[in-house]
Amino acid sequence: MGAYLIRRILYMIPIVLGVVMLTFALFFIVNSPADMARASLGQKATPESIARWVSAHDYDHPTWFNTQSKGLAKLTDTLLWKKCARLLIFDLGRSDSTEREIAAEIRHRMLPSLTMAVPTFVLGMLVNITLALIFALCRGTYFDRVGAVVCVLMMSISSLFYIIAGQFIFAGWLRLFPISGFDWGPGMLKYVFLPVIIGLISGIGAGIRYNRTLMLEEINTDYVRTARAKGLGEGRILFLHVLKNAMIPILTGAMTVIPTLFMGSLIMESFFAIPGMGSMTMNAIVAQDFAVIRSMTFIGSILFMIGLLLTDISYTLVDPRITLGNAESEREAVRPSIRDIGKFFLLFLVITVAGCGLVLGARALTAMETRFPIMDNLLLALTLLGLFVFFVRARRHEMWRNAWRQIRGKRLAMVALCVLSLFAVIAVLDSARWCDVRKVSVTLEDGTPGTNTIFSEPLSALDRILAPIARNTERTYSAPLSDRLYTKVNVPKVVNGKTIFVREHEPLVHPRSHLLGTDKMGKDVLYITLKSVRTALVVGGLTTLIAIPFAILFGCLAGFFGGWIDDVIQYVYSTLSSIPWILLVACLMMVFGTGLMQVCIAMGITGWVGLCRTLRGETLKIREREYVQAALSLGTSKFEIIRTHIVPNVMHLVLISVVLRFSRLVLAEAVLSYIGVGVGAGTYSWGMMINMARSELGKDPKVWWTLASSFAAMLMLVLSANLFGDALRDALDPRLRVRGGQN
Amino acid sequence: MPLLNVQNLQSFFQTDAEPCRVVDGVSFTLDAGETLGLVGESGSGKSLTALSIMQLLPKPGYHAGGELMFGNQDLLSLDSAGRRSIRGRNIAMIFQEPMTSLNPVLTVRTQLTEAIRRNTPDGKISRDEQLRQAVEALRMAEIPAPEQRVNEYPHQLSGGMRQRVMIAMALACRPKMLIADEPTTALDVTVQAKILDLLRDLQKRLGTAILFITHDLAVIAQVADRVAVMYAGKIVETAPVDEIFKNPAHPYTERLLECRPRRELRGKTLETITGIVPSPMDYAPGCRFCDRCPHVFEPCHDIQPEQIEIAPGHQVTCHLHKKGRAALAVVQTNSHEEIPDAEAADQDLVLDARQVSKHFAIRKGLFKRVVGRVKAVDDVDLRIRRGTTVALVGESGCGKTTLGRTLTRLYSPTAGQVLFQGRDIMRLNESEMQGVRRGMQMLFQDPYSSLNPRMTVRQIVEEGLRAQAIGNTPAERNERLVGILQHVGLKAGDLDAYPHEFSGGQRQRIGIARALAVEPDFLILDEPTSALDMSIQAQILNLLRAIQGQGRQRLTYLFITHDLGVVEYVADEVAVMYLGRIVERNKTVELFDNPRHPYTRALLSSIPKAGPGSDRVTLEGDVPSPLNPPSGCHFHPRCACAMPICKELYPAETSIGDDAIVRCHLESTTPPVARDIENTGP
């Protein structure tokens, strides 16, 4: 046991080093202290104030090596030492924004986070497992089928919704609990109760579904059949035979939650004003406090490792086959030849260059995008072409045809597909953009009359269709289908020849034309909601496009070759996945800045890890299949084997993952935009709508329709993606497990 | 009154279209204390018949008709509590896969006592008594040291031990009837012999009726009193066991017995059953065997035959017997053809492996320290002459597949030389190896995982042509492909189909076509028929023998198998492997007539023979783990004639004839040489 712990801790060292180096590279090499100063000081930054900020926060050192110092100080008077290496001895330094000692602050904030997170975790496990057992017990009944749909519904709802609605109903309306705050004494119970309940409910859908899948898998095993043949009752079979076996994967899912236990839930804590580590992180993101973020990333990854360690130890409690520090038999590694490595390197280069080219091209084209938005249309055309090629190829294959037949038989899945297509059509309409050209007669410099060509702002097809409602703006809020403004405004009135201002509900310019009301600026909410569709689909689609090639390439390489290639790839993804997801994305977004493209890239870079792991595992299995052995003995090159034997046989996993990941990305975008590291102002998105509408709920009377319509639209999209994804998974690979969700 | 009376049982699977009629009108009876063998090829519905009796049909299976009477209790009218009271207490069942049929996270004790507790009438039984009964049950199943074993987990037991635990669990409550569903199929032949003995003994002692399900006619001959032959969801013939083997009445039974590879048929083609088992989705209206039957006549296609009693206790469902027995004798044919003799093979060696070893390191911990080695192949010498068939036999885990893959350099050997047509292929670099690969090809066991499901037959067979750059133009390649396909008995029209459209036997033909496409001289056949049904096995063996002599040069085969019947029929020479080493090598006839190594003797006598049992050499225990092989001669713990020296030294090769060797101290005439001392480390 002791030796095992030491080995595991030794194993953590390279990963923690990797995490620290990653944040260092992001903040000090990609970014510079001056960039941080600018981010922190905002618009009013001058070169002097930047220099002052940098030296005040102890960033005025060379990055790697200080030639001006003497002796050892050459190494220690550097950013590398002061801001990176010192993390490793838990010297977290001071916050950039509040100047407080970070370590002390974390110690102080640990307790509130734990009082909220531990009950949520423990109760959540109990409730999820119990309900999953009940569902497994009455599997196949009406109750179970309805339950399954309810679970999908619950996991399709944004966590923001649970929080806002919970707070509104229980605290605002029923006044059962205080809205927010914290008490250090025994009074904390009343503050913690509501967040715990909400946390429980928001995790319940995914939790039950995950556990239920695991249990159903156990129910179909041979030893359960043996138990039945012995004449055992269903209760004993479930509680002893099934539950004990299912606990192994359930524990895997549960222990990875450990970091969030300590770090608290970012959003939950900030909503309920609980002074925990989550709200500390949240504040740091808002204040662009890089020091705190760096420390949090470091601590998060260490907590993740501890979670893994606890998982391993808890395995030994339920699974007698596992002893700590299991010996493993060597696999026969396939040795790649120089030519193979060259080919893969080339492929990798092509992908990266193409990716970078796309991004750079996008930036360059956005700059000159005034006349014709090439980028949008190009992306659109490429996506449509890709889909077309896929469908043409898939039509020829029995597996896809068979899957399609199965999906076509399911009513719910077909409805979901229709809804998805509707959203896709909206997004396509919104992506095809062009400018209007107008010729105006002008007088040229020499006085002669001539014409000048004027290009309008590029407008999408959707803009043109929705032009009537887009143009119909009001002064400010108005309720759906109302004929007056929702709030009182100063209206000029001519009384006795004098103009005076009276506060009243002014009649609308376009009465009863706003189906979903208008927002603060008087814009039509339906228009904003529809415009946000494209953002959601781009986030879901483009992110996937970025992540998938890497996942396939690395996953197949690691699984096929094994050996050092596998070690390197595993190290990279262990490092990336040891950082809590939301922190990693937040780090990237703080460096990249906000924007649609940036969100896609940040989530794409972090998003290939999970799929890569799945594909590696699958490739390991396929590699041992006899057709691969046959290909090897025929002398087919390894590159060719991966191309023709491995990749086509993992494509169904890729497709399932794309659809199920899509829904998570849409939800994640809302959360990111909400905490201010998303698409940024100026881009329509449901996250931004929620962000802007958040203050409106506090007002009296409450402006509810912006929130409601964004949540409803998001739910429609995510729910149909989830339902369709489920049907697709059942059709293509009924045995694939759904792992617990991100964040 | 029979113990179990099954009348016209129908169990269907729900599908979108027609129901899948997996069990379609099965009738039989089982008397108390009797063993009924239910035999049939895969897909005939025998396992589902058993699950129907237990009422454990997996979804979407359902009961579609018929009667199930246990004594005078109607099993089908029971509610779920009633069914549970039948299971375990009255009818127990053991399954095929001992590896997965026990719950891995519960101790043997928990799994045994829950059965005992459940089946004690009022459920009141003290813990001590439960434990006593559990240990007693294990002792009954001849498990050594049952007091310790009872507290162990399934993964700590070997496959044979687990099957014994299953038997103990099933018989702990003294059920009146036991269903054994292929209980020995997953086990090695030496272990199988012991388990069959155990079941027979227990039946005599306890008087349990057994429904014994298997695909193996030879196993049936050893255990059953009566035999029921199943085909396509129906029972086609029921008879006492001797009667079935002496006077098979149904053409299917007769053919099934005929197509077993045997020694008498060496040098002749095997009888086959043409075609494949029909799919349960579309059964013909008449007799289901009519498409494959050599005796087919007028009524077979349209009218379902009825069961006819042709002798006391011998029923057959066939139109032929309406007219009396003589009919079958008249149309009976024997079409065994002579195959050109292989003895003309020259002395030229195709493959010469010298002291080949393949060890897999066991690594542990952070730095992946090597803590042990699995010596999967250890110091093996093998010489294969051109045009011959050499069989490599051994039980699972003995390293025969690893040896095959090491010889083709799919695995890189730890030590040794492999000379292929005179060149040491272990010294070649990748591109030189590329050319050599053309000469040596493999055929694999599993017809399902050996073909990529995403490729058409054309792509599969063409893969080798592309890799070896054979055939310049697509037309030229196409011509070759068509030729090869016809060669292996497929049609040119099959080129653009996907593997899932073919049956197991046809898939194996595609595999053969893939290997033949590059015109190899040497084929390694890795259990090519063990996943196939008996009737299909005969087709594939015939094909392999036919193509061996058809090329410009005779093909050379290394035939890896555990099936000694096939070896006796097909091989010129045999090498017997035990725990990574070849213990005996000889000409087939000589080896079978005069086995010298005690292991070979035990192996040969474990083969279930289709006839009355003879004196057998049974082996104690299971094959030890190759990670930790016993010291000295690996076989000594199981050997009846072990001597003190066997614990100390691995025996050297002793020549026992022309190119025949044995490694056993009993045969040894010379003092051990240095190399062997070195190899006997702990």
PDB file of N, CA, C and O in Angstrom, chain A residues 7 222 225-226 228-232 236 241 245 325 328 330 332 398-399 626-627 631 633-635 645 648-649, chain B residues 84 87-88 95 100-101 103 111 114 118 153 358 361 363-364 366 412 434 441 444 446 449 452 454 463 468 500:
ATOM      1  N   ARG A   7       4.471   5.247  -5.499  1.00  0.00           N
ATOM      2  CA  ARG A   7       4.549   5.139  -6.960  1.00  0.00           C
ATOM      3  C   ARG A   7       3.561   6.055  -7.641  1.00  0.00           C
ATOM      4  O   ARG A   7       3.866   6.724  -8.618  1.00  0.00           O
ATOM      5  N   ASP A 222     -23.585 -13.115 -17.978  1.00  0.00           N
ATOM      6  CA  ASP A 222     -23.777 -14.543 -17.748  1.00  0.00           C
ATOM      7  C   ASP A 222     -24.000 -14.867 -16.281  1.00  0.00           C
ATOM      8  O   ASP A 222     -24.777 -15.747 -15.940  1.00  0.00           O
ATOM      9  N   ARG A 225     -27.432 -14.447 -15.192  1.00  0.00           N
ATOM     10  CA  ARG A 225     -28.226 -15.570 -15.670  1.00  0.00           C
ATOM     11  C   ARG A 225     -28.039 -16.769 -14.733  1.00  0.00           C
ATOM     12  O   ARG A 225     -29.007 -17.445 -14.371  1.00  0.00           O
ATOM     13  N   THR A 226     -26.792 -17.000 -14.316  1.00  0.00           N
ATOM     14  CA  THR A 226     -26.535 -18.080 -13.367  1.00  0.00           C
ATOM     15  C   THR A 226     -27.335 -17.859 -12.086  1.00  0.00           C
ATOM     16  O   THR A 226     -27.960 -18.780 -11.561  1.00  0.00           O
ATOM     17  N   ARG A 228     -30.037 -16.232 -11.692  1.00  0.00           N
ATOM     18  CA  ARG A 228     -31.457 -16.510 -11.939  1.00  0.00           C
ATOM     19  C   ARG A 228     -31.712 -18.005 -11.968  1.00  0.00           C
ATOM     20  O   ARG A 228     -32.710 -18.479 -11.435  1.00  0.00           O
ATOM     21  N   ALA A 229     -30.775 -18.738 -12.601  1.00  0.00           N
ATOM     22  CA  ALA A 229     -30.958 -20.185 -12.706  1.00  0.00           C
ATOM     23  C   ALA A 229     -30.928 -20.835 -11.335  1.00  0.00           C
ATOM     24  O   ALA A 229     -31.424 -21.929 -11.150  1.00  0.00           O
ATOM     25  N   LYS A 230     -30.313 -20.146 -10.355  1.00  0.00           N
ATOM     26  CA  LYS A 230     -30.300 -20.675  -9.000  1.00  0.00           C
ATOM     27  C   LYS A 230     -31.635 -20.439  -8.310  1.00  0.00           C
ATOM     28  O   LYS A 230     -31.854 -20.911  -7.201  1.00  0.00           O
ATOM     29  N   GLY A 231     -32.488 -19.630  -8.927  1.00  0.00           N
ATOM     30  CA  GLY A 231     -33.787 -19.370  -8.335  1.00  0.00           C
ATOM     31  C   GLY A 231     -33.790 -18.180  -7.401  1.00  0.00           C
ATOM     32  O   GLY A 231     -34.698 -18.024  -6.594  1.00  0.00           O
ATOM     33  N   LEU A 232     -32.770 -17.317  -7.493  1.00  0.00           N
ATOM     34  CA  LEU A 232     -32.740 -16.152  -6.606  1.00  0.00           C
ATOM     35  C   LEU A 232     -33.815 -15.151  -7.004  1.00  0.00           C
ATOM     36  O   LEU A 232     -34.205 -15.065  -8.159  1.00  0.00           O
ATOM     37  N   ARG A 236     -32.471  -9.677  -4.642  1.00  0.00           N
ATOM     38  CA  ARG A 236     -31.105 -10.065  -4.292  1.00  0.00           C
ATOM     39  C   ARG A 236     -30.181  -9.943  -5.496  1.00  0.00           C
ATOM     40  O   ARG A 236     -29.036  -9.516  -5.384  1.00  0.00           O
ATOM     41  N   HIS A 241     -25.734  -8.914  -6.804  1.00  0.00           N
ATOM     42  CA  HIS A 241     -24.962  -9.268  -7.986  1.00  0.00           C
ATOM     43  C   HIS A 241     -24.747  -8.073  -8.912  1.00  0.00           C
ATOM     44  O   HIS A 241     -23.650  -7.854  -9.394  1.00  0.00           O
ATOM     45  N   ASN A 245     -21.192  -5.184  -8.875  1.00  0.00           N
ATOM     46  CA  ASN A 245     -20.393  -5.092 -10.095  1.00  0.00           C
ATOM     47  C   ASN A 245     -20.469  -3.716 -10.730  1.00  0.00           C
ATOM     48  O   ASN A 245     -19.489  -3.215 -11.257  1.00  0.00           O
ATOM     49  N   GLY A 325      -1.326  -1.749  -7.739  1.00  0.00           N
ATOM     50  CA  GLY A 325      -0.070  -1.964  -8.440  1.00  0.00           C
ATOM     51  C   GLY A 325      -0.059  -3.254  -9.218  1.00  0.00           C
ATOM     52  O   GLY A 325       0.875  -4.032  -9.139  1.00  0.00           O
ATOM     53  N   GLU A 328       1.223  -5.848 -15.366  1.00  0.00           N
ATOM     54  CA  GLU A 328       0.573  -6.020 -16.659  1.00  0.00           C
ATOM     55  C   GLU A 328       1.524  -6.678 -17.645  1.00  0.00           C
ATOM     56  O   GLU A 328       2.729  -6.442 -17.613  1.00  0.00           O
ATOM     57  N   GLU A 330       3.225  -7.384 -21.118  1.00  0.00           N
ATOM     58  CA  GLU A 330       3.660  -6.561 -22.237  1.00  0.00           C
ATOM     59  C   GLU A 330       2.809  -6.859 -23.469  1.00  0.00           C
ATOM     60  O   GLU A 330       2.484  -8.001 -23.736  1.00  0.00           O
ATOM     61  N   GLU A 332       2.533  -6.784 -27.574  1.00  0.00           N
ATOM     62  CA  GLU A 332       3.459  -6.780 -28.697  1.00  0.00           C
ATOM     63  C   GLU A 332       3.288  -5.453 -29.421  1.00  0.00           C
ATOM     64  O   GLU A 332       2.224  -5.183 -29.982  1.00  0.00           O
ATOM     65  N   GLU A 398     -23.852  -1.031 -45.569  1.00  0.00           N
ATOM     66  CA  GLU A 398     -24.966  -1.695 -44.918  1.00  0.00           C
ATOM     67  C   GLU A 398     -25.153  -1.189 -43.492  1.00  0.00           C
ATOM     68  O   GLU A 398     -26.268  -0.966 -43.045  1.00  0.00           O
ATOM     69  N   MET A 399     -24.036  -0.964 -42.778  1.00  0.00           N
ATOM     70  CA  MET A 399     -24.166  -0.584 -41.381  1.00  0.00           C
ATOM     71  C   MET A 399     -24.930   0.721 -41.240  1.00  0.00           C
ATOM     72  O   MET A 399     -25.830   0.853 -40.416  1.00  0.00           O
ATOM     73  N   GLU A 626      -8.270 -10.354 -36.193  1.00  0.00           N
ATOM     74  CA  GLU A 626      -7.453 -11.154 -37.103  1.00  0.00           C
ATOM     75  C   GLU A 626      -7.298 -10.483 -38.463  1.00  0.00           C
ATOM     76  O   GLU A 626      -6.320 -10.732 -39.153  1.00  0.00           O
ATOM     77  N   TYR A 627      -8.237  -9.610 -38.835  1.00  0.00           N
ATOM     78  CA  TYR A 627      -8.045  -8.990 -40.159  1.00  0.00           C
ATOM     79  C   TYR A 627      -6.869  -8.035 -40.169  1.00  0.00           C
ATOM     80  O   TYR A 627      -6.240  -7.833 -41.206  1.00  0.00           O
ATOM     81  N   ALA A 631      -3.605  -8.379 -42.487  1.00  0.00           N
ATOM     82  CA  ALA A 631      -3.045  -7.284 -43.276  1.00  0.00           C
ATOM     83  C   ALA A 631      -1.558  -7.151 -43.007  1.00  0.00           C
ATOM     84  O   ALA A 631      -0.762  -6.932 -43.917  1.00  0.00           O
ATOM     85  N   SER A 633       0.411  -9.526 -42.139  1.00  0.00           N
ATOM     86  CA  SER A 633       1.166 -10.610 -42.757  1.00  0.00           C
ATOM     87  C   SER A 633       1.131 -10.527 -44.274  1.00  0.00           C
ATOM     88  O   SER A 633       1.947 -11.144 -44.946  1.00  0.00           O
ATOM     89  N   LEU A 634       0.205  -9.754 -44.828  1.00  0.00           N
ATOM     90  CA  LEU A 634       0.227  -9.519 -46.282  1.00  0.00           C
ATOM     91  C   LEU A 634       1.263  -8.471 -46.645  1.00  0.00           C
ATOM     92  O   LEU A 634       1.570  -8.269 -47.811  1.00  0.00           O
ATOM     93  N   GLY A 635       1.763  -7.763 -45.628  1.00  0.00           N
ATOM     94  CA  GLY A 635       2.751  -6.734 -45.908  1.00  0.00           C
ATOM     95  C   GLY A 635       2.156  -5.373 -46.215  1.00  0.00           C
ATOM     96  O   GLY A 635       2.837  -4.522 -46.774  1.00  0.00           O
ATOM     97  N   HIS A 645      -8.278  -0.154 -42.207  1.00  0.00           N
ATOM     98  CA  HIS A 645      -8.846  -1.107 -41.250  1.00  0.00           C
ATOM     99  C   HIS A 645      -9.283  -0.456 -39.951  1.00  0.00           C
ATOM    100  O   HIS A 645     -10.303  -0.813 -39.392  1.00  0.00           O
ATOM    101  N   PRO A 648     -12.073   3.289 -40.486  1.00  0.00           N
ATOM    102  CA  PRO A 648     -13.480   3.018 -40.824  1.00  0.00           C
ATOM    103  C   PRO A 648     -14.210   2.265 -39.722  1.00  0.00           C
ATOM    104  O   PRO A 648     -15.408   2.416 -39.563  1.00  0.00           O
ATOM    105  N   ASN A 649     -13.476   1.490 -38.942  1.00  0.00           N
ATOM    106  CA  ASN A 649     -14.145   0.716 -37.906  1.00  0.00           C
ATOM    107  C   ASN A 649     -14.333   1.471 -36.604  1.00  0.00           C
ATOM    108  O   ASN A 649     -14.915   0.935 -35.665  1.00  0.00           O
TER     109      ASN A 649
ATOM    110  N   ARG B  84     -39.317 -19.397  -9.774  1.00  0.00           N
ATOM    111  CA  ARG B  84     -38.094 -19.375  -8.968  1.00  0.00           C
ATOM    112  C   ARG B  84     -37.993 -20.608  -8.097  1.00  0.00           C
ATOM    113  O   ARG B  84     -36.918 -21.089  -7.803  1.00  0.00           O
ATOM    114  N   ARG B  87     -36.543 -23.329 -10.344  1.00  0.00           N
ATOM    115  CA  ARG B  87     -35.136 -23.140 -10.677  1.00  0.00           C
ATOM    116  C   ARG B  87     -34.271 -23.444  -9.467  1.00  0.00           C
ATOM    117  O   ARG B  87     -34.565 -23.037  -8.355  1.00  0.00           O
ATOM    118  N   GLY B  88     -33.186 -24.115  -9.719  1.00  0.00           N
ATOM    119  CA  GLY B  88     -32.253 -24.389  -8.628  1.00  0.00           C
ATOM    120  C   GLY B  88     -32.707 -25.561  -7.783  1.00  0.00           C
ATOM    121  O   GLY B  88     -31.974 -26.520  -7.601  1.00  0.00           O
ATOM    122  N   PHE B  95     -23.596 -23.718 -17.363  1.00  0.00           N
ATOM    123  CA  PHE B  95     -23.462 -23.046 -18.646  1.00  0.00           C
ATOM    124  C   PHE B  95     -22.106 -23.315 -19.280  1.00  0.00           C
ATOM    125  O   PHE B  95     -21.203 -23.883 -18.660  1.00  0.00           O
ATOM    126  N   THR B 100     -17.244 -16.626 -17.320  1.00  0.00           N
ATOM    127  CA  THR B 100     -18.144 -15.490 -17.105  1.00  0.00           C
ATOM    128  C   THR B 100     -19.389 -15.867 -16.326  1.00  0.00           C
ATOM    129  O   THR B 100     -20.180 -15.001 -15.981  1.00  0.00           O
ATOM    130  N   SER B 101     -19.585 -17.149 -16.063  1.00  0.00           N
ATOM    131  CA  SER B 101     -20.837 -17.543 -15.429  1.00  0.00           C
ATOM    132  C   SER B 101     -20.821 -17.398 -13.915  1.00  0.00           C
ATOM    133  O   SER B 101     -21.852 -17.536 -13.281  1.00  0.00           O
ATOM    134  N   ASN B 103     -20.049 -14.893 -10.627  1.00  0.00           N
ATOM    135  CA  ASN B 103     -19.929 -13.463 -10.356  1.00  0.00           C
ATOM    136  C   ASN B 103     -18.522 -13.150  -9.840  1.00  0.00           C
ATOM    137  O   ASN B 103     -18.100 -13.680  -8.820  1.00  0.00           O
ATOM    138  N   GLN B 111     -21.685 -17.364  -3.250  1.00  0.00           N
ATOM    139  CA  GLN B 111     -22.485 -17.828  -4.373  1.00  0.00           C
ATOM    140  C   GLN B 111     -23.052 -19.217  -4.129  1.00  0.00           C
ATOM    141  O   GLN B 111     -24.119 -19.556  -4.634  1.00  0.00           O
ATOM    142  N   GLU B 114     -25.873 -18.856  -1.098  1.00  0.00           N
ATOM    143  CA  GLU B 114     -27.153 -18.241  -1.465  1.00  0.00           C
ATOM    144  C   GLU B 114     -28.048 -19.247  -2.178  1.00  0.00           C
ATOM    145  O   GLU B 114     -29.265 -19.224  -2.029  1.00  0.00           O
ATOM    146  N   ARG B 118     -31.486 -20.461  -0.436  1.00  0.00           N
ATOM    147  CA  ARG B 118     -32.683 -20.248  -1.258  1.00  0.00           C
ATOM    148  C   ARG B 118     -33.485 -21.548  -1.389  1.00  0.00           C
ATOM    149  O   ARG B 118     -34.703 -21.530  -1.449  1.00  0.00           O
ATOM    150  N   TYR B 153     -12.152 -16.189  -4.567  1.00  0.00           N
ATOM    151  CA  TYR B 153     -12.952 -15.549  -5.608  1.00  0.00           C
ATOM    152  C   TYR B 153     -12.777 -16.315  -6.920  1.00  0.00           C
ATOM    153  O   TYR B 153     -11.736 -16.955  -7.116  1.00  0.00           O
ATOM    154  N   LYS B 358       9.793 -16.859 -27.648  1.00  0.00           N
ATOM    155  CA  LYS B 358       9.088 -15.585 -27.564  1.00  0.00           C
ATOM    156  C   LYS B 358       8.623 -15.419 -26.125  1.00  0.00           C
ATOM    157  O   LYS B 358       7.775 -16.176 -25.647  1.00  0.00           O
ATOM    158  N   ALA B 361       7.351  -9.891 -21.443  1.00  0.00           N
ATOM    159  CA  ALA B 361       7.764  -9.412 -20.127  1.00  0.00           C
ATOM    160  C   ALA B 361       6.536  -9.008 -19.326  1.00  0.00           C
ATOM    161  O   ALA B 361       5.593  -8.449 -19.862  1.00  0.00           O
ATOM    162  N   ARG B 363       5.470  -6.484 -16.643  1.00  0.00           N
ATOM    163  CA  ARG B 363       6.027  -5.261 -16.071  1.00  0.00           C
ATOM    164  C   ARG B 363       5.148  -4.758 -14.963  1.00  0.00           C
ATOM    165  O   ARG B 363       3.950  -4.971 -14.952  1.00  0.00           O
ATOM    166  N   LYS B 364       5.759  -4.058 -14.041  1.00  0.00           N
ATOM    167  CA  LYS B 364       5.024  -3.623 -12.873  1.00  0.00           C
ATOM    168  C   LYS B 364       5.549  -2.272 -12.448  1.00  0.00           C
ATOM    169  O   LYS B 364       6.734  -1.987 -12.595  1.00  0.00           O
ATOM    170  N   LEU B 366       5.889   1.958 -11.600  1.00  0.00           N
ATOM    171  CA  LEU B 366       6.091   3.227 -12.287  1.00  0.00           C
ATOM    172  C   LEU B 366       7.083   3.094 -13.432  1.00  0.00           C
ATOM    173  O   LEU B 366       6.865   3.578 -14.525  1.00  0.00           O
ATOM    174  N   SER B 412       8.003 -10.250 -32.898  1.00  0.00           N
ATOM    175  CA  SER B 412       9.450 -10.402 -33.039  1.00  0.00           C
ATOM    176  C   SER B 412       9.929 -11.349 -31.952  1.00  0.00           C
ATOM    177  O   SER B 412       9.578 -11.197 -30.788  1.00  0.00           O
ATOM    178  N   GLN B 434       9.098  -7.406 -46.503  1.00  0.00           N
ATOM    179  CA  GLN B 434       7.922  -7.180 -47.344  1.00  0.00           C
ATOM    180  C   GLN B 434       7.831  -8.223 -48.451  1.00  0.00           C
ATOM    181  O   GLN B 434       6.786  -8.792 -48.711  1.00  0.00           O
ATOM    182  N   GLN B 441       1.712 -17.089 -45.642  1.00  0.00           N
ATOM    183  CA  GLN B 441       0.442 -16.449 -45.321  1.00  0.00           C
ATOM    184  C   GLN B 441      -0.235 -17.175 -44.179  1.00  0.00           C
ATOM    185  O   GLN B 441       0.133 -18.289 -43.820  1.00  0.00           O
ATOM    186  N   PHE B 444      -6.972 -17.656 -40.392  1.00  0.00           N
ATOM    187  CA  PHE B 444      -7.273 -17.496 -38.977  1.00  0.00           C
ATOM    188  C   PHE B 444      -8.500 -18.282 -38.549  1.00  0.00           C
ATOM    189  O   PHE B 444      -9.286 -18.750 -39.364  1.00  0.00           O
ATOM    190  N   ASP B 446     -11.223 -17.300 -36.470  1.00  0.00           N
ATOM    191  CA  ASP B 446     -12.566 -16.757 -36.347  1.00  0.00           C
ATOM    192  C   ASP B 446     -13.016 -16.160 -37.671  1.00  0.00           C
ATOM    193  O   ASP B 446     -12.497 -15.134 -38.100  1.00  0.00           O
ATOM    194  N   SER B 449     -14.070 -12.287 -37.094  1.00  0.00           N
ATOM    195  CA  SER B 449     -13.141 -11.180 -36.865  1.00  0.00           C
ATOM    196  C   SER B 449     -11.969 -11.209 -37.833  1.00  0.00           C
ATOM    197  O   SER B 449     -11.122 -10.345 -37.795  1.00  0.00           O
ATOM    198  N   ASN B 452     -12.512  -7.700 -42.362  1.00  0.00           N
ATOM    199  CA  ASN B 452     -12.920  -6.343 -42.007  1.00  0.00           C
ATOM    200  C   ASN B 452     -14.350  -6.095 -42.503  1.00  0.00           C
ATOM    201  O   ASN B 452     -14.610  -6.156 -43.697  1.00  0.00           O
ATOM    202  N   ARG B 454     -16.021  -3.558 -42.978  1.00  0.00           N
ATOM    203  CA  ARG B 454     -16.228  -2.367 -43.807  1.00  0.00           C
ATOM    204  C   ARG B 454     -15.647  -2.517 -45.200  1.00  0.00           C
ATOM    205  O   ARG B 454     -15.607  -1.561 -45.951  1.00  0.00           O
ATOM    206  N   GLU B 463      -6.295  -6.707 -51.224  1.00  0.00           N
ATOM    207  CA  GLU B 463      -5.351  -6.045 -50.335  1.00  0.00           C
ATOM    208  C   GLU B 463      -3.931  -6.571 -50.508  1.00  0.00           C
ATOM    209  O   GLU B 463      -2.970  -5.800 -50.609  1.00  0.00           O
ATOM    210  N   GLN B 468       1.605  -6.232 -52.304  1.00  0.00           N
ATOM    211  CA  GLN B 468       2.748  -6.892 -52.919  1.00  0.00           C
ATOM    212  C   GLN B 468       2.952  -6.433 -54.351  1.00  0.00           C
ATOM    213  O   GLN B 468       3.794  -6.986 -55.064  1.00  0.00           O
ATOM    214  N   HIS B 500     -20.642  -9.598 -44.140  1.00  0.00           N
ATOM    215  CA  HIS B 500     -21.804 -10.021 -43.350  1.00  0.00           C
ATOM    216  C   HIS B 500     -22.839 -10.750 -44.184  1.00  0.00           C
ATOM    217  O   HIS B 500     -23.744 -11.371 -43.632  1.00  0.00           O
TER     218      HIS B 500
END
